[in-house]
Amino acid sequence: MEFKLKSEFIALDNLLKVLEFASGGPEAKEIILSGAIKVNGEAETRVRRKLHSGDRVEFGQAKVSII
């Protein structure tokens, strides 16, 4: 799956909400802090991690390329 940026970056928690992987901010934070998200192959626990074009996000079976 691809996600097209509308600005320079998107925060990781916002991406989870936009893609409906999380129903809201508290759930997105819980998912991220649990270590369930990988960014560019590495576990990511920074809730507000800025994602830029070229980054890859993995959550379970979902793989998202930021473009």
mmCIF file of N, CA and C in Angstrom:
data_model
loop_
_atom_site.group_PDB
_atom_site.id
_atom_site.type_symbol
_atom_site.label_atom_id
_atom_site.label_comp_id
_atom_site.label_asym_id
_atom_site.label_seq_id
_atom_site.Cartn_x
_atom_site.Cartn_y
_atom_site.Cartn_z
ATOM 1 N N MET A 1 0.843 -1.162 0.000
ATOM 2 C CA MET A 1 0.000 0.000 0.000
ATOM 3 C C MET A 1 0.900 1.240 0.000
ATOM 4 N N GLU A 2 0.434 2.277 -0.655
ATOM 5 C CA GLU A 2 1.179 3.538 -0.674
ATOM 6 C C GLU A 2 0.363 4.633 -0.008
ATOM 7 N N PHE A 3 1.062 5.518 0.685
ATOM 8 C CA PHE A 3 0.432 6.684 1.291
ATOM 9 C C PHE A 3 1.128 7.911 0.739
ATOM 10 N N LYS A 4 0.362 8.766 0.061
ATOM 11 C CA LYS A 4 0.935 9.968 -0.550
ATOM 12 C C LYS A 4 0.858 11.145 0.428
ATOM 13 N N LEU A 5 2.008 11.718 0.711
ATOM 14 C CA LEU A 5 2.077 12.876 1.602
ATOM 15 C C LEU A 5 1.436 14.094 0.961
ATOM 16 N N LYS A 6 0.765 14.892 1.785
ATOM 17 C CA LYS A 6 0.200 16.160 1.323
ATOM 18 C C LYS A 6 1.052 17.338 1.800
ATOM 19 N N SER A 7 2.030 17.026 2.660
ATOM 20 C CA SER A 7 2.969 18.030 3.160
ATOM 21 C C SER A 7 4.333 17.365 3.275
ATOM 22 N N GLU A 8 5.271 17.999 3.946
ATOM 23 C CA GLU A 8 6.635 17.484 4.044
ATOM 24 C C GLU A 8 6.721 16.157 4.785
ATOM 25 N N PHE A 9 5.859 15.970 5.796
ATOM 26 C CA PHE A 9 5.897 14.743 6.600
ATOM 27 C C PHE A 9 4.532 14.486 7.218
ATOM 28 N N ILE A 10 4.387 13.292 7.812
ATOM 29 C CA ILE A 10 3.230 12.973 8.644
ATOM 30 C C ILE A 10 3.758 12.267 9.892
ATOM 31 N N ALA A 11 3.167 12.577 11.037
ATOM 32 C CA ALA A 11 3.573 11.927 12.288
ATOM 33 C C ALA A 11 3.027 10.500 12.297
ATOM 34 N N LEU A 12 3.781 9.596 12.883
ATOM 35 C CA LEU A 12 3.418 8.184 12.907
ATOM 36 C C LEU A 12 2.026 7.958 13.496
ATOM 37 N N ASP A 13 1.716 8.600 14.610
ATOM 38 C CA ASP A 13 0.387 8.400 15.199
ATOM 39 C C ASP A 13 -0.725 8.875 14.276
ATOM 40 N N ASN A 14 -0.484 9.959 13.567
ATOM 41 C CA ASN A 14 -1.488 10.459 12.619
ATOM 42 C C ASN A 14 -1.667 9.494 11.446
ATOM 43 N N LEU A 15 -0.581 8.887 10.988
ATOM 44 C CA LEU A 15 -0.680 7.915 9.905
ATOM 45 C C LEU A 15 -1.575 6.747 10.317
ATOM 46 N N LEU A 16 -1.392 6.253 11.533
ATOM 47 C CA LEU A 16 -2.215 5.141 12.008
ATOM 48 C C LEU A 16 -3.690 5.516 12.038
ATOM 49 N N LYS A 17 -3.984 6.755 12.402
ATOM 50 C CA LYS A 17 -5.377 7.204 12.440
ATOM 51 C C LYS A 17 -5.941 7.370 11.030
ATOM 52 N N VAL A 18 -5.175 7.984 10.142
ATOM 53 C CA VAL A 18 -5.632 8.213 8.766
ATOM 54 C C VAL A 18 -5.910 6.890 8.051
ATOM 55 N N LEU A 19 -5.049 5.906 8.268
ATOM 56 C CA LEU A 19 -5.221 4.605 7.618
ATOM 57 C C LEU A 19 -6.198 3.698 8.369
ATOM 58 N N GLU A 20 -6.760 4.222 9.462
ATOM 59 C CA GLU A 20 -7.719 3.506 10.299
ATOM 60 C C GLU A 20 -7.143 2.235 10.919
ATOM 61 N N PHE A 21 -5.829 2.246 11.198
ATOM 62 C CA PHE A 21 -5.200 1.174 11.972
ATOM 63 C C PHE A 21 -5.499 1.401 13.455
ATOM 64 N N ALA A 22 -5.848 2.656 13.798
ATOM 65 C CA ALA A 22 -6.211 3.030 15.162
ATOM 66 C C ALA A 22 -7.442 3.925 15.095
ATOM 67 N N SER A 23 -8.321 3.793 16.085
ATOM 68 C CA SER A 23 -9.558 4.582 16.083
ATOM 69 C C SER A 23 -9.348 6.016 16.573
ATOM 70 N N GLY A 24 -8.244 6.252 17.277
ATOM 71 C CA GLY A 24 -7.970 7.594 17.779
ATOM 72 C C GLY A 24 -6.571 7.689 18.342
ATOM 73 N N GLY A 25 -6.253 8.858 18.870
ATOM 74 C CA GLY A 25 -4.920 9.111 19.400
ATOM 75 C C GLY A 25 -4.470 8.164 20.505
ATOM 76 N N PRO A 26 -5.314 7.918 21.511
ATOM 77 C CA PRO A 26 -4.888 7.014 22.591
ATOM 78 C C PRO A 26 -4.584 5.600 22.090
ATOM 79 N N GLU A 27 -5.396 5.109 21.172
ATOM 80 C CA GLU A 27 -5.145 3.763 20.638
ATOM 81 C C GLU A 27 -3.874 3.744 19.792
ATOM 82 N N ALA A 28 -3.651 4.784 18.986
ATOM 83 C CA ALA A 28 -2.436 4.875 18.174
ATOM 84 C C ALA A 28 -1.206 4.879 19.079
ATOM 85 N N LYS A 29 -1.255 5.652 20.152
ATOM 86 C CA LYS A 29 -0.129 5.725 21.088
ATOM 87 C C LYS A 29 0.145 4.360 21.706
ATOM 88 N N GLU A 30 -0.915 3.665 22.111
ATOM 89 C CA GLU A 30 -0.771 2.344 22.720
ATOM 90 C C GLU A 30 -0.118 1.351 21.742
ATOM 91 N N ILE A 31 -0.563 1.384 20.495
ATOM 92 C CA ILE A 31 -0.001 0.487 19.472
ATOM 93 C C ILE A 31 1.486 0.764 19.286
ATOM 94 N N ILE A 32 1.839 2.039 19.156
ATOM 95 C CA ILE A 32 3.233 2.421 18.916
ATOM 96 C C ILE A 32 4.110 2.050 20.115
ATOM 97 N N LEU A 33 3.663 2.379 21.317
ATOM 98 C CA LEU A 33 4.467 2.101 22.506
ATOM 99 C C LEU A 33 4.623 0.604 22.774
ATOM 100 N N SER A 34 3.729 -0.207 22.226
ATOM 101 C CA SER A 34 3.824 -1.659 22.412
ATOM 102 C C SER A 34 4.939 -2.275 21.572
ATOM 103 N N GLY A 35 5.479 -1.498 20.625
ATOM 104 C CA GLY A 35 6.543 -2.002 19.755
ATOM 105 C C GLY A 35 6.032 -2.740 18.537
ATOM 106 N N ALA A 36 4.732 -2.608 18.245
ATOM 107 C CA ALA A 36 4.119 -3.331 17.130
ATOM 108 C C ALA A 36 4.401 -2.700 15.767
ATOM 109 N N ILE A 37 4.947 -1.497 15.746
ATOM 110 C CA ILE A 37 5.204 -0.776 14.495
ATOM 111 C C ILE A 37 6.684 -0.828 14.152
ATOM 112 N N LYS A 38 6.967 -1.082 12.887
ATOM 113 C CA LYS A 38 8.346 -0.990 12.395
ATOM 114 C C LYS A 38 8.405 0.114 11.346
ATOM 115 N N VAL A 39 9.453 0.919 11.432
ATOM 116 C CA VAL A 39 9.715 1.946 10.424
ATOM 117 C C VAL A 39 11.068 1.627 9.818
ATOM 118 N N ASN A 40 11.079 1.423 8.524
ATOM 119 C CA ASN A 40 12.302 1.063 7.802
ATOM 120 C C ASN A 40 12.979 -0.165 8.426
ATOM 121 N N GLY A 41 12.153 -1.135 8.849
ATOM 122 C CA GLY A 41 12.662 -2.399 9.368
ATOM 123 C C GLY A 41 13.051 -2.408 10.828
ATOM 124 N N GLU A 42 12.939 -1.259 11.514
ATOM 125 C CA GLU A 42 13.319 -1.157 12.924
ATOM 126 C C GLU A 42 12.090 -0.851 13.771
ATOM 127 N N ALA A 43 11.978 -1.497 14.934
ATOM 128 C CA ALA A 43 10.872 -1.203 15.852
ATOM 129 C C ALA A 43 10.912 0.278 16.214
ATOM 130 N N GLU A 44 9.748 0.924 16.193
ATOM 131 C CA GLU A 44 9.662 2.363 16.471
ATOM 132 C C GLU A 44 8.681 2.607 17.614
ATOM 133 N N THR A 45 9.135 3.310 18.649
ATOM 134 C CA THR A 45 8.270 3.609 19.795
ATOM 135 C C THR A 45 8.068 5.105 20.005
ATOM 136 N N ARG A 46 8.548 5.930 19.074
ATOM 137 C CA ARG A 46 8.325 7.379 19.169
ATOM 138 C C ARG A 46 6.971 7.693 18.529
ATOM 139 N N VAL A 47 6.041 8.116 19.348
ATOM 140 C CA VAL A 47 4.669 8.359 18.895
ATOM 141 C C VAL A 47 4.622 9.403 17.778
ATOM 142 N N ARG A 48 5.363 10.467 17.908
ATOM 143 C CA ARG A 48 5.320 11.568 16.930
ATOM 144 C C ARG A 48 6.440 11.479 15.884
ATOM 145 N N ARG A 49 6.991 10.308 15.669
ATOM 146 C CA ARG A 49 8.045 10.105 14.659
ATOM 147 C C ARG A 49 7.578 10.688 13.333
ATOM 148 N N LYS A 50 8.391 11.553 12.753
ATOM 149 C CA LYS A 50 8.052 12.163 11.469
ATOM 150 C C LYS A 50 8.405 11.198 10.344
ATOM 151 N N LEU A 51 7.430 10.923 9.506
ATOM 152 C CA LEU A 51 7.628 10.041 8.355
ATOM 153 C C LEU A 51 7.720 10.891 7.098
ATOM 154 N N HIS A 52 8.735 10.613 6.298
ATOM 155 C CA HIS A 52 8.981 11.350 5.061
ATOM 156 C C HIS A 52 8.888 10.403 3.874
ATOM 157 N N SER A 53 8.863 10.977 2.696
ATOM 158 C CA SER A 53 8.849 10.186 1.468
ATOM 159 C C SER A 53 10.025 9.208 1.480
ATOM 160 N N GLY A 54 9.744 7.948 1.145
ATOM 161 C CA GLY A 54 10.779 6.924 1.131
ATOM 162 C C GLY A 54 10.746 6.023 2.365
ATOM 163 N N ASP A 55 10.075 6.469 3.429
ATOM 164 C CA ASP A 55 9.961 5.632 4.631
ATOM 165 C C ASP A 55 8.977 4.497 4.374
ATOM 166 N N ARG A 56 9.223 3.372 5.082
ATOM 167 C CA ARG A 56 8.335 2.213 5.006
ATOM 168 C C ARG A 56 7.871 1.869 6.409
ATOM 169 N N VAL A 57 6.565 1.669 6.552
ATOM 170 C CA VAL A 57 5.962 1.362 7.847
ATOM 171 C C VAL A 57 5.327 -0.020 7.769
ATOM 172 N N GLU A 58 5.562 -0.832 8.803
ATOM 173 C CA GLU A 58 4.954 -2.161 8.876
ATOM 174 C C GLU A 58 4.155 -2.268 10.163
ATOM 175 N N PHE A 59 2.938 -2.822 10.032
ATOM 176 C CA PHE A 59 2.077 -3.082 11.173
ATOM 177 C C PHE A 59 1.347 -4.380 10.901
ATOM 178 N N GLY A 60 1.753 -5.435 11.584
ATOM 179 C CA GLY A 60 1.186 -6.752 11.298
ATOM 180 C C GLY A 60 1.520 -7.146 9.869
ATOM 181 N N GLN A 61 0.503 -7.496 9.103
ATOM 182 C CA GLN A 61 0.698 -7.861 7.699
ATOM 183 C C GLN A 61 0.715 -6.647 6.775
ATOM 184 N N ALA A 62 0.323 -5.486 7.276
ATOM 185 C CA ALA A 62 0.242 -4.273 6.454
ATOM 186 C C ALA A 62 1.634 -3.660 6.261
ATOM 187 N N LYS A 63 1.921 -3.309 5.027
ATOM 188 C CA LYS A 63 3.170 -2.611 4.690
ATOM 189 C C LYS A 63 2.799 -1.346 3.918
ATOM 190 N N VAL A 64 3.263 -0.217 4.414
ATOM 191 C CA VAL A 64 2.901 1.074 3.834
ATOM 192 C C VAL A 64 4.172 1.784 3.390
ATOM 193 N N SER A 65 4.199 2.196 2.129
ATOM 194 C CA SER A 65 5.302 3.007 1.603
ATOM 195 C C SER A 65 4.847 4.457 1.563
ATOM 196 N N ILE A 66 5.648 5.334 2.156
ATOM 197 C CA ILE A 66 5.338 6.762 2.157
ATOM 198 C C ILE A 66 5.909 7.361 0.870
ATOM 199 N N ILE A 67 5.047 8.018 0.101
ATOM 200 C CA ILE A 67 5.516 8.643 -1.146
ATOM 201 C C ILE A 67 5.159 10.110 -1.190
#
